[in-house]
């Protein structure tokens, strides 16, 4: 198991380019099963979640090849509709394959998905949506089995705007007979990206990015090369790191519009921000000022995937902050680890009350999930002295070359295999 050794206390300065969005690439890879023509997903990040999704596609019989950082998927010889338990457990997004596999084979069998342990993470909305399209579903021995004669468009009202359920239903509905309307759909930019990808292949989808997505079924999809959007969560993580450590950075290749809620908070913290075309420039010269409250919400609200990193920042702000997690039940597992570094945080139910301290101190901490792990790394970069972050396989799920990028900003961080 690898760990990071970090010598903290220095400023972060330099230029970075943002990776392609994990949360776009995963559903787009799953969507590749919907067509017989080769699809190239360009500049995919070198992260474990993508590697696991590619492994699952191979298990389904897809031919995978690489062209530099592009993954080329040829699904013409795809011949299996079963996603093995071991792989499904590695990756929550394996559930996206239900929609595309059922569309292709009229049958699909998948073990209950895994992913970050940040709460219950049920899939009931995915299954209710598929049922509305005519799919019979049974659940037995930890497997979900789906079958149907044909898929028929329908109106689907989501109880809450789930990102995964919206995408899964879109994938199942693309080649269904008739029109599907998803109401109370999630509005995340990655959903619009999935729509753009599918439309590029010949689908007829509109409305993604709003609360209503309309999918008119088509008979066939084509192929081609597609570049998904940039990763707003990776970008946000680096911006928060600079706010916390002090320094200046130019982030390239990102649509600042997709990060409005974070940029608004960073301005409140006292950071200087400038946006030009696809670049965000940040400067942080003095101790950040506490933002009174941060509440995670579905997009365009503050993203739950930046909650841990933002809480880490609140730990060293002048003043007190309140951070509320509204999406997932157990997304404060990193808090006891931050406390080892001298953070002053009290968690009551889903709210963290953070009293800012002047400085964090180096400590040995353990990453329990992807974003919590990233928060511990940036806290260690801002802390006085040396820290270790153990079990960084969680971080490898979502950040490509995290330590290389941080070193490019002057951070003293190295990976050690234990
Ligand atoms: C996606 C993102 C993840 C992000 C999350 C919320 C991917 C690969 N992952 O996860 O990084 O943290 O959106 O922005 O895109 N829910 C149900 N029933 C369901 C589905 C969801 O009750 O069937 C609930 C969840 O428990 C949670 C909320 O809906 O409280 C939001 O979850 P959802 O948007 O589905 O998250 P994911 O798609 O798993």
Short mmCIF file of C-alpha atoms and ligand atoms in Angstrom, two decimals:
data_model
loop_
_atom_site.label_atom_id
_atom_site.label_comp_id
_atom_site.label_asym_id
_atom_site.label_seq_id
_atom_site.Cartn_x
_atom_site.Cartn_y
_atom_site.Cartn_z
CA UNK A 1 0.00 0.00 0.00
CA UNK A 2 1.43 3.36 -1.00
CA UNK A 3 1.63 6.43 1.19
CA UNK A 4 2.59 10.07 0.76
CA UNK A 5 5.29 11.76 2.80
CA UNK A 6 4.74 15.49 2.82
CA UNK A 7 6.85 18.30 4.16
CA UNK A 8 4.44 21.18 4.67
CA UNK A 9 4.53 24.90 5.17
CA UNK A 10 5.58 26.13 1.73
CA UNK A 11 3.64 28.26 -0.76
CA UNK A 12 2.31 26.74 -3.99
CA UNK A 13 3.20 28.56 -7.19
CA UNK A 14 2.97 27.63 -10.85
CA UNK A 15 0.78 26.56 -13.75
CA UNK A 16 -1.33 23.43 -14.18
CA UNK A 17 -3.62 21.96 -16.79
CA UNK A 18 -6.77 20.30 -15.52
CA UNK A 19 -7.36 16.59 -16.30
CA UNK A 20 -10.40 15.29 -18.17
CA UNK A 21 -13.38 14.85 -15.85
CA UNK A 22 -13.59 11.45 -14.16
CA UNK A 23 -17.34 11.85 -13.79
CA UNK A 24 -17.76 12.41 -17.54
CA UNK A 25 -15.34 9.74 -18.70
CA UNK A 26 -16.96 6.96 -16.65
CA UNK A 27 -20.52 7.26 -18.03
CA UNK A 28 -19.14 7.96 -21.53
CA UNK A 29 -17.11 4.73 -21.42
CA UNK A 30 -20.25 2.92 -20.27
CA UNK A 31 -22.16 4.49 -23.20
CA UNK A 32 -19.66 3.07 -25.70
CA UNK A 33 -21.46 -0.29 -25.37
CA UNK A 34 -24.44 1.28 -27.17
CA UNK A 35 -22.75 1.38 -30.58
CA UNK A 36 -21.03 -1.12 -32.89
CA UNK A 37 -18.70 1.51 -34.28
CA UNK A 38 -15.37 2.35 -32.60
CA UNK A 39 -15.42 5.23 -30.13
CA UNK A 40 -12.30 7.05 -28.93
CA UNK A 41 -12.54 8.85 -25.59
CA UNK A 42 -9.72 11.39 -25.66
CA UNK A 43 -7.23 12.27 -22.90
CA UNK A 44 -8.68 9.96 -20.29
CA UNK A 45 -7.05 10.46 -16.87
CA UNK A 46 -4.75 7.71 -15.64
CA UNK A 47 -6.82 6.84 -12.55
CA UNK A 48 -7.96 3.54 -11.04
CA UNK A 49 -11.69 4.19 -11.60
CA UNK A 50 -11.10 4.51 -15.35
CA UNK A 51 -8.85 1.43 -15.40
CA UNK A 52 -11.59 -0.57 -13.64
CA UNK A 53 -14.27 0.65 -16.04
CA UNK A 54 -12.05 -0.39 -18.97
CA UNK A 55 -11.57 -3.82 -17.35
CA UNK A 56 -15.34 -4.22 -17.09
CA UNK A 57 -15.75 -3.28 -20.78
CA UNK A 58 -13.15 -5.95 -21.65
CA UNK A 59 -15.10 -8.51 -19.60
CA UNK A 60 -18.19 -7.65 -21.64
CA UNK A 61 -16.21 -8.54 -24.78
CA UNK A 62 -15.33 -5.02 -25.99
CA UNK A 63 -11.96 -4.65 -27.71
CA UNK A 64 -9.89 -1.93 -26.05
CA UNK A 65 -6.84 -0.23 -27.49
CA UNK A 66 -4.85 2.87 -26.57
CA UNK A 67 -3.75 5.76 -28.73
CA UNK A 68 -1.55 7.80 -26.43
CA UNK A 69 -3.91 8.99 -23.70
CA UNK A 70 -7.02 8.15 -25.74
CA UNK A 71 -8.95 4.93 -25.08
CA UNK A 72 -10.51 3.35 -28.17
CA UNK A 73 -13.46 1.03 -27.55
CA UNK A 74 -14.76 -1.32 -30.20
CA UNK A 75 -17.99 -2.81 -28.89
CA UNK A 76 -18.90 -4.67 -32.12
CA UNK A 77 -17.81 -7.98 -30.57
CA UNK A 78 -19.34 -7.29 -27.15
CA UNK A 79 -20.93 -10.63 -26.18
CA UNK A 80 -21.55 -10.71 -22.42
CA UNK A 81 -24.22 -9.00 -20.35
CA UNK A 82 -22.83 -9.91 -16.94
CA UNK A 83 -20.63 -7.66 -14.81
CA UNK A 84 -18.57 -9.74 -12.39
CA UNK A 85 -18.88 -9.17 -8.67
CA UNK A 86 -15.19 -8.37 -8.05
CA UNK A 87 -15.15 -5.52 -10.61
CA UNK A 88 -18.58 -4.11 -9.71
CA UNK A 89 -17.37 -3.86 -6.11
CA UNK A 90 -14.36 -1.81 -7.15
CA UNK A 91 -16.39 0.85 -8.89
CA UNK A 92 -19.72 2.49 -8.17
CA UNK A 93 -20.05 3.68 -11.76
CA UNK A 94 -20.30 0.05 -12.90
CA UNK A 95 -24.02 0.59 -12.28
CA UNK A 96 -24.13 2.95 -15.32
CA UNK A 97 -23.58 -0.13 -17.44
CA UNK A 98 -27.05 -1.41 -16.55
CA UNK A 99 -28.63 1.16 -18.88
CA UNK A 100 -26.32 0.53 -21.82
CA UNK A 101 -26.08 -3.27 -21.42
CA UNK A 102 -29.86 -3.69 -21.14
CA UNK A 103 -30.26 -1.54 -24.22
CA UNK A 104 -27.85 -3.75 -26.15
CA UNK A 105 -28.79 -7.28 -24.95
CA UNK A 106 -32.27 -6.82 -23.43
CA UNK A 107 -30.63 -8.49 -20.42
CA UNK A 108 -28.11 -7.41 -17.81
CA UNK A 109 -26.74 -8.88 -14.60
CA UNK A 110 -24.63 -6.88 -12.21
CA UNK A 111 -23.45 -7.27 -8.63
CA UNK A 112 -24.35 -4.37 -6.33
CA UNK A 113 -21.81 -1.61 -7.02
CA UNK A 114 -19.04 -0.46 -4.67
CA UNK A 115 -17.19 2.88 -4.66
CA UNK A 116 -16.36 5.34 -1.90
CA UNK A 117 -17.80 4.49 1.50
CA UNK A 118 -19.49 7.84 2.08
CA UNK A 119 -23.02 6.72 2.89
CA UNK A 120 -25.78 4.33 1.90
CA UNK A 121 -25.63 5.13 -1.82
CA UNK A 122 -28.76 3.20 -2.87
CA UNK A 123 -29.61 2.54 -6.53
CA UNK A 124 -33.41 2.53 -6.16
CA UNK A 125 -33.88 5.56 -8.46
CA UNK A 126 -31.82 3.87 -11.20
CA UNK A 127 -34.00 0.75 -10.95
CA UNK A 128 -37.34 2.61 -10.74
CA UNK A 129 -36.37 4.55 -13.86
CA UNK A 130 -35.44 1.42 -15.79
CA UNK A 131 -38.72 -0.23 -14.74
CA UNK A 132 -40.61 2.73 -16.22
CA UNK A 133 -38.92 1.92 -19.56
CA UNK A 134 -40.26 -1.64 -19.42
CA UNK A 135 -37.43 -3.49 -17.67
CA UNK A 136 -38.20 -6.39 -15.28
CA UNK A 137 -35.83 -6.37 -12.35
CA UNK A 138 -35.06 -8.99 -9.74
CA UNK A 139 -32.54 -8.77 -6.92
CA UNK A 140 -30.99 -11.95 -5.51
CA UNK A 141 -27.69 -12.92 -3.80
CA UNK A 142 -26.27 -9.43 -4.17
CA UNK A 143 -26.98 -9.37 -7.92
CA UNK A 144 -29.42 -7.22 -9.87
CA UNK A 145 -30.83 -9.01 -12.90
CA UNK A 146 -32.70 -7.04 -15.59
CA UNK A 147 -34.55 -8.23 -18.65
CA UNK A 148 -37.08 -6.85 -21.14
CA UNK A 149 -38.67 -7.63 -24.51
CA UNK A 150 -38.12 -4.06 -25.62
CA UNK A 151 -37.45 -0.64 -24.10
CA UNK A 152 -40.25 1.90 -24.43
CA UNK A 153 -39.94 5.61 -23.73
CA UNK A 154 -41.86 7.00 -20.76
CA UNK A 155 -42.01 9.91 -18.34
CA UNK A 156 -39.79 9.42 -15.29
CA UNK A 157 -39.92 11.64 -12.22
CA UNK A 158 -36.85 11.31 -10.00
CA UNK A 159 -37.49 11.69 -6.25
CA UNK A 160 -34.16 13.50 -6.01
CA UNK A 161 -31.86 14.76 -8.78
CA UNK A 162 -29.44 11.80 -8.79
CA UNK A 163 -26.52 12.18 -11.18
CA UNK A 164 -26.07 8.44 -11.70
CA UNK A 165 -29.79 7.70 -12.13
CA UNK A 166 -30.18 10.54 -14.67
CA UNK A 167 -27.23 9.21 -16.71
CA UNK A 168 -28.27 5.57 -16.45
CA UNK A 169 -31.79 6.33 -17.66
CA UNK A 170 -30.39 8.46 -20.51
CA UNK A 171 -28.26 5.51 -21.64
CA UNK A 172 -31.18 3.07 -21.49
CA UNK A 173 -33.52 5.49 -23.29
CA UNK A 174 -31.25 6.49 -26.20
CA UNK A 175 -32.33 3.55 -28.36
CA UNK A 176 -35.75 2.94 -26.75
CA UNK A 177 -38.94 3.13 -28.80
CA UNK A 178 -40.51 6.60 -28.45
CA UNK A 179 -39.68 9.51 -26.19
CA UNK A 180 -38.45 9.51 -22.59
CA UNK A 181 -38.75 12.56 -20.37
CA UNK A 182 -36.70 12.66 -17.15
CA UNK A 183 -38.08 15.18 -14.68
CA UNK A 184 -36.19 16.51 -11.67
CA UNK A 185 -33.05 15.39 -13.53
CA UNK A 186 -29.64 16.24 -12.08
CA UNK A 187 -28.12 19.35 -13.72
CA UNK A 188 -24.40 18.64 -13.31
CA UNK A 189 -22.18 19.74 -16.24
CA UNK A 190 -21.10 16.10 -16.72
CA UNK A 191 -24.70 15.21 -17.64
CA UNK A 192 -24.64 17.79 -20.41
CA UNK A 193 -21.33 16.28 -21.50
CA UNK A 194 -22.88 12.80 -21.70
CA UNK A 195 -25.74 14.31 -23.75
CA UNK A 196 -23.23 15.99 -26.11
CA UNK A 197 -21.32 12.74 -26.52
CA UNK A 198 -24.46 10.72 -27.29
CA UNK A 199 -25.76 13.37 -29.71
CA UNK A 200 -22.35 13.34 -31.42
CA UNK A 201 -22.94 9.60 -32.00
CA UNK A 202 -26.39 10.35 -33.45
CA UNK A 203 -28.71 10.38 -30.42
CA UNK A 204 -31.54 12.90 -30.05
CA UNK A 205 -31.34 14.30 -26.53
CA UNK A 206 -32.05 17.79 -25.29
CA UNK A 207 -32.40 19.58 -21.99
CA UNK A 208 -29.39 18.14 -20.11
CA UNK A 209 -28.12 20.80 -17.72
CA UNK A 210 -31.74 21.69 -16.89
CA UNK A 211 -34.19 19.80 -14.67
CA UNK A 212 -35.91 18.14 -17.68
CA UNK A 213 -34.09 15.88 -20.13
CA UNK A 214 -35.95 14.72 -23.25
CA UNK A 215 -34.65 11.67 -25.12
CA UNK A 216 -36.16 10.73 -28.44
CA UNK A 217 -35.19 7.13 -29.18
CA UNK A 218 -33.06 6.42 -32.29
CA UNK A 219 -32.38 3.08 -34.01
CA UNK A 220 -28.62 3.25 -34.29
CA UNK A 221 -25.60 5.15 -33.04
CA UNK A 222 -22.30 5.79 -34.86
CA UNK A 223 -18.73 6.24 -33.62
CA UNK A 224 -15.95 8.83 -33.55
CA UNK A 225 -13.50 10.68 -31.29
CA UNK A 226 -14.82 12.66 -28.33
CA UNK A 227 -13.06 14.95 -25.84
CA UNK A 228 -14.99 15.14 -22.54
CA UNK A 229 -14.96 18.30 -20.38
CA UNK A 230 -12.33 19.15 -17.76
CA UNK A 231 -12.52 17.92 -14.19
CA UNK A 232 -14.04 20.70 -12.06
CA UNK A 233 -13.38 18.72 -8.87
CA UNK A 234 -9.67 18.28 -9.60
CA UNK A 235 -9.52 22.00 -10.47
CA UNK A 236 -11.34 22.90 -7.25
CA UNK A 237 -8.97 20.75 -5.19
CA UNK A 238 -5.91 22.64 -6.52
CA UNK A 239 -7.59 26.02 -6.04
CA UNK A 240 -8.37 25.18 -2.41
CA UNK A 241 -4.80 23.94 -1.92
CA UNK A 242 -3.41 27.31 -3.05
CA UNK A 243 -5.95 29.20 -0.90
CA UNK A 244 -4.82 27.15 2.09
CA UNK A 245 -1.03 27.16 1.56
CA UNK A 246 -0.75 30.64 0.05
CA UNK A 247 0.80 31.23 -3.36
CA UNK A 248 -0.36 31.79 -6.90
CA UNK A 249 -1.43 29.50 -9.70
CA UNK A 250 -2.79 29.56 -13.23
CA UNK A 251 -5.15 26.68 -13.97
CA UNK A 252 -5.70 25.98 -17.65
CA UNK A 253 -8.38 24.14 -19.62
CA UNK A 254 -11.33 24.71 -17.26
CA UNK A 255 -14.72 26.33 -17.66
CA UNK A 256 -14.94 28.63 -14.60
CA UNK A 257 -18.74 28.69 -14.94
CA UNK A 258 -18.78 25.06 -13.70
CA UNK A 259 -17.01 26.11 -10.49
CA UNK A 260 -19.01 29.25 -9.63
CA UNK A 261 -20.08 28.09 -6.17
CA UNK A 262 -16.48 27.40 -5.11
CA UNK A 263 -15.07 30.58 -6.68
CA UNK A 264 -17.68 32.57 -4.78
CA UNK A 265 -16.49 31.02 -1.48
CA UNK A 266 -12.80 31.53 -2.31
CA UNK A 267 -13.47 35.24 -2.91
CA UNK A 268 -15.15 35.37 0.51
CA UNK A 269 -11.96 33.75 1.89
CA UNK A 270 -10.03 36.75 0.56
CA UNK A 271 -8.36 35.05 -2.43
CA UNK A 272 -7.78 37.11 -5.55
CA UNK A 273 -9.26 35.41 -8.62
CA UNK A 274 -9.09 36.28 -12.29
CA UNK A 275 -10.83 34.41 -15.08
CA UNK A 276 -9.87 34.65 -18.71
CA UNK A 277 -11.18 32.29 -21.40
CA UNK A 278 -10.42 28.77 -20.15
CA UNK A 279 -8.03 29.89 -17.39
CA UNK A 280 -8.48 30.64 -13.71
CA UNK A 281 -5.75 32.59 -11.94
CA UNK A 282 -5.67 32.54 -8.13
CA UNK A 283 -3.52 34.41 -5.62
CA UNK A 284 -3.59 33.97 -1.86
CA UNK A 285 -1.29 36.27 0.11
CA UNK A 286 -2.55 36.19 3.65
CA UNK A 287 -4.37 33.95 6.11
CA UNK A 288 -7.79 33.17 4.61
CA UNK A 289 -10.87 34.63 6.29
CA UNK A 290 -13.55 32.16 7.43
CA UNK A 291 -16.66 31.79 5.27
CA UNK A 292 -19.65 31.61 7.57
CA UNK A 293 -21.33 28.61 6.02
CA UNK A 294 -20.84 26.04 3.29
CA UNK A 295 -23.72 23.72 2.40
CA UNK A 296 -23.39 20.98 -0.18
CA UNK A 297 -26.21 20.89 -2.74
CA UNK A 298 -26.84 19.36 -6.16
CA UNK A 299 -25.35 21.47 -8.98
CA UNK A 300 -25.19 24.47 -9.25
CA UNK A 301 -24.85 24.42 -5.45
CA UNK A 302 -21.58 23.72 -3.63
CA UNK A 303 -20.34 20.25 -4.72
CA UNK A 304 -20.23 17.47 -2.14
CA UNK A 305 -17.02 16.30 -3.86
CA UNK A 306 -15.27 19.50 -2.64
CA UNK A 307 -16.72 19.44 0.88
CA UNK A 308 -13.75 17.70 2.54
CA UNK A 309 -11.17 19.93 0.86
CA UNK A 310 -13.18 23.05 1.82
CA UNK A 311 -13.45 21.89 5.44
CA UNK A 312 -9.65 21.45 5.48
CA UNK A 313 -9.33 25.06 4.32
CA UNK A 314 -11.78 26.25 7.02
CA UNK A 315 -9.45 24.69 9.63
CA UNK A 316 -6.81 27.40 9.09
CA UNK A 317 -9.11 30.36 8.39
CA UNK A 318 -9.36 33.34 10.74
CA UNK A 319 -12.75 32.77 12.36
CA UNK A 320 -15.36 30.02 12.57
CA UNK A 321 -17.16 28.17 9.77
CA UNK A 322 -20.07 25.77 9.55
CA UNK A 323 -20.00 23.06 6.87
CA UNK A 324 -23.15 21.05 6.19
CA UNK A 325 -23.22 17.88 4.08
CA UNK A 326 -26.66 17.39 2.55
CA UNK A 327 -25.99 14.60 0.05
CA UNK A 328 -24.17 11.73 1.71
CA UNK A 329 -24.55 10.36 5.23
CA UNK A 330 -20.97 9.59 6.26
CA UNK A 331 -18.81 12.09 4.47
CA UNK A 332 -16.91 13.35 7.53
CA UNK A 333 -14.66 10.32 8.05
CA UNK A 334 -11.59 12.45 7.42
CA UNK A 335 -12.41 14.75 10.39
CA UNK A 336 -10.72 12.62 13.11
CA UNK A 337 -7.64 12.56 10.84
CA UNK A 338 -7.60 16.37 10.54
CA UNK A 339 -7.93 16.57 14.32
CA UNK A 340 -4.65 14.62 14.62
CA UNK A 341 -3.12 17.65 12.88
CA UNK A 342 -4.54 20.04 15.46
CA UNK A 343 -7.78 20.97 13.66
CA UNK A 344 -10.60 22.15 15.92
CA UNK A 345 -13.77 20.55 14.50
CA UNK A 346 -16.95 19.25 16.10
CA UNK A 347 -19.29 17.16 13.97
CA UNK A 348 -22.94 16.96 14.97
CA UNK A 349 -25.04 14.82 12.65
CA UNK A 350 -24.29 16.17 9.15
CA UNK A 351 -22.74 19.47 10.21
CA UNK A 352 -19.12 20.28 11.02
CA UNK A 353 -18.43 23.27 13.26
CA UNK A 354 -14.90 24.43 12.50
CA UNK A 355 -12.94 26.88 14.64
CA UNK A 356 -9.99 28.18 12.67
CA UNK A 357 -6.49 27.66 14.12
CA UNK A 358 -3.37 29.61 13.13
CA UNK A 359 -1.47 26.53 11.88
CA UNK A 360 -1.98 22.77 11.51
CA UNK A 361 0.85 20.48 12.62
CA UNK A 362 2.26 17.50 10.71
CA UNK A 363 0.84 14.06 11.66
CA UNK A 364 0.32 10.54 10.33
CA UNK A 365 -3.20 10.29 8.88
CA UNK A 366 -5.18 7.67 6.93
CA UNK A 367 -7.23 8.31 3.78
CA UNK A 368 -10.65 6.62 4.00
CA UNK A 369 -12.11 7.81 0.70
CA UNK A 370 -11.13 9.71 -2.44
CA UNK A 371 -11.99 13.33 -1.60
CA UNK A 372 -11.32 12.97 2.13
CA UNK A 373 -7.87 11.67 1.15
CA UNK A 374 -7.22 14.70 -1.07
CA UNK A 375 -8.26 16.96 1.83
CA UNK A 376 -5.66 15.31 4.08
CA UNK A 377 -2.95 15.88 1.47
CA UNK A 378 -3.68 19.59 1.10
CA UNK A 379 -3.94 19.95 4.89
CA UNK A 380 -0.49 18.33 5.18
CA UNK A 381 0.89 20.73 2.56
CA UNK A 382 -0.31 23.66 4.66
CA UNK A 383 0.83 22.17 7.99
CA UNK A 384 4.05 22.83 9.84
CA UNK A 385 6.50 19.90 9.70
CA UNK A 386 6.27 16.46 8.17
CA UNK A 387 3.10 14.42 7.60
CA UNK A 388 2.27 11.03 6.19
CA UNK A 389 -0.98 10.17 4.43
CA UNK A 390 -1.54 6.40 4.39
CA UNK A 391 -3.68 4.27 2.08
CA UNK A 392 -3.54 6.65 -0.87
CA UNK A 393 -5.05 4.05 -3.23
CA UNK A 394 -8.29 5.97 -2.56
CA UNK A 395 -6.72 9.12 -4.01
CA UNK A 396 -5.44 7.19 -7.05
CA UNK A 397 -9.07 6.46 -7.93
CA UNK A 398 -9.67 10.05 -8.99
CA UNK A 399 -6.48 12.14 -9.29
CA UNK A 400 -3.99 11.38 -12.08
CA UNK A 401 -0.38 12.02 -11.04
CA UNK A 402 -1.51 14.02 -8.00
CA UNK A 403 1.99 14.24 -6.51
CA UNK A 404 3.58 15.21 -9.85
CA UNK A 405 1.14 18.08 -10.29
CA UNK A 406 1.65 19.26 -6.71
CA UNK A 407 5.43 19.05 -7.11
CA UNK A 408 5.09 21.23 -10.23
CA UNK A 409 3.65 23.84 -7.84
CA UNK A 410 6.67 23.47 -5.54
CA UNK A 411 5.11 21.09 -3.01
CA UNK A 412 7.39 18.72 -1.12
CA UNK A 413 5.50 15.46 -1.53
CA UNK A 414 6.70 11.98 -2.40
CA UNK A 415 5.10 8.57 -2.79
CA UNK A 416 6.53 5.66 -0.87
CA UNK A 417 5.50 2.04 -1.46
CA UNK A 418 5.17 0.15 1.79
C1 LIG B 1 -22.16 11.18 -8.59
C2 LIG B 1 -20.66 11.40 -8.70
C3 LIG B 1 -20.07 11.65 -7.33
C4 LIG B 1 -20.81 12.80 -6.63
C5 LIG B 1 -22.31 12.60 -6.66
C6 LIG B 1 -23.08 13.81 -6.17
C7 LIG B 1 -20.07 10.04 -10.62
C8 LIG B 1 -19.33 8.87 -11.15
N1 LIG B 1 -20.07 10.21 -9.28
O1 LIG B 1 -22.36 10.04 -7.77
O2 LIG B 1 -18.70 11.96 -7.50
O3 LIG B 1 -20.38 12.86 -5.29
O4 LIG B 1 -22.76 12.35 -8.01
O5 LIG B 1 -22.74 14.94 -6.89
O6 LIG B 1 -20.58 10.84 -11.38
N2 LIG B 1 -29.69 8.46 -4.28
C9 LIG B 1 -30.77 7.69 -3.91
N3 LIG B 1 -31.15 6.67 -4.75
C10 LIG B 1 -30.50 6.40 -5.93
C11 LIG B 1 -29.41 7.22 -6.29
C12 LIG B 1 -29.03 8.24 -5.45
O7 LIG B 1 -31.36 7.89 -2.86
O8 LIG B 1 -30.91 5.48 -6.64
C13 LIG B 1 -29.25 9.56 -3.39
C14 LIG B 1 -27.87 9.30 -2.82
O9 LIG B 1 -27.89 8.50 -1.67
C15 LIG B 1 -27.39 10.70 -2.54
C16 LIG B 1 -28.03 11.54 -3.65
O10 LIG B 1 -29.09 10.74 -4.16
O11 LIG B 1 -27.90 11.15 -1.32
C17 LIG B 1 -27.10 11.94 -4.75
O12 LIG B 1 -26.48 10.79 -5.29
P1 LIG B 1 -26.12 10.69 -6.83
O13 LIG B 1 -26.31 12.02 -7.47
O14 LIG B 1 -26.86 9.54 -7.41
O15 LIG B 1 -24.59 10.33 -6.78
P2 LIG B 1 -23.78 9.33 -7.71
O16 LIG B 1 -24.37 9.30 -9.08
O17 LIG B 1 -23.56 8.06 -7.00
#
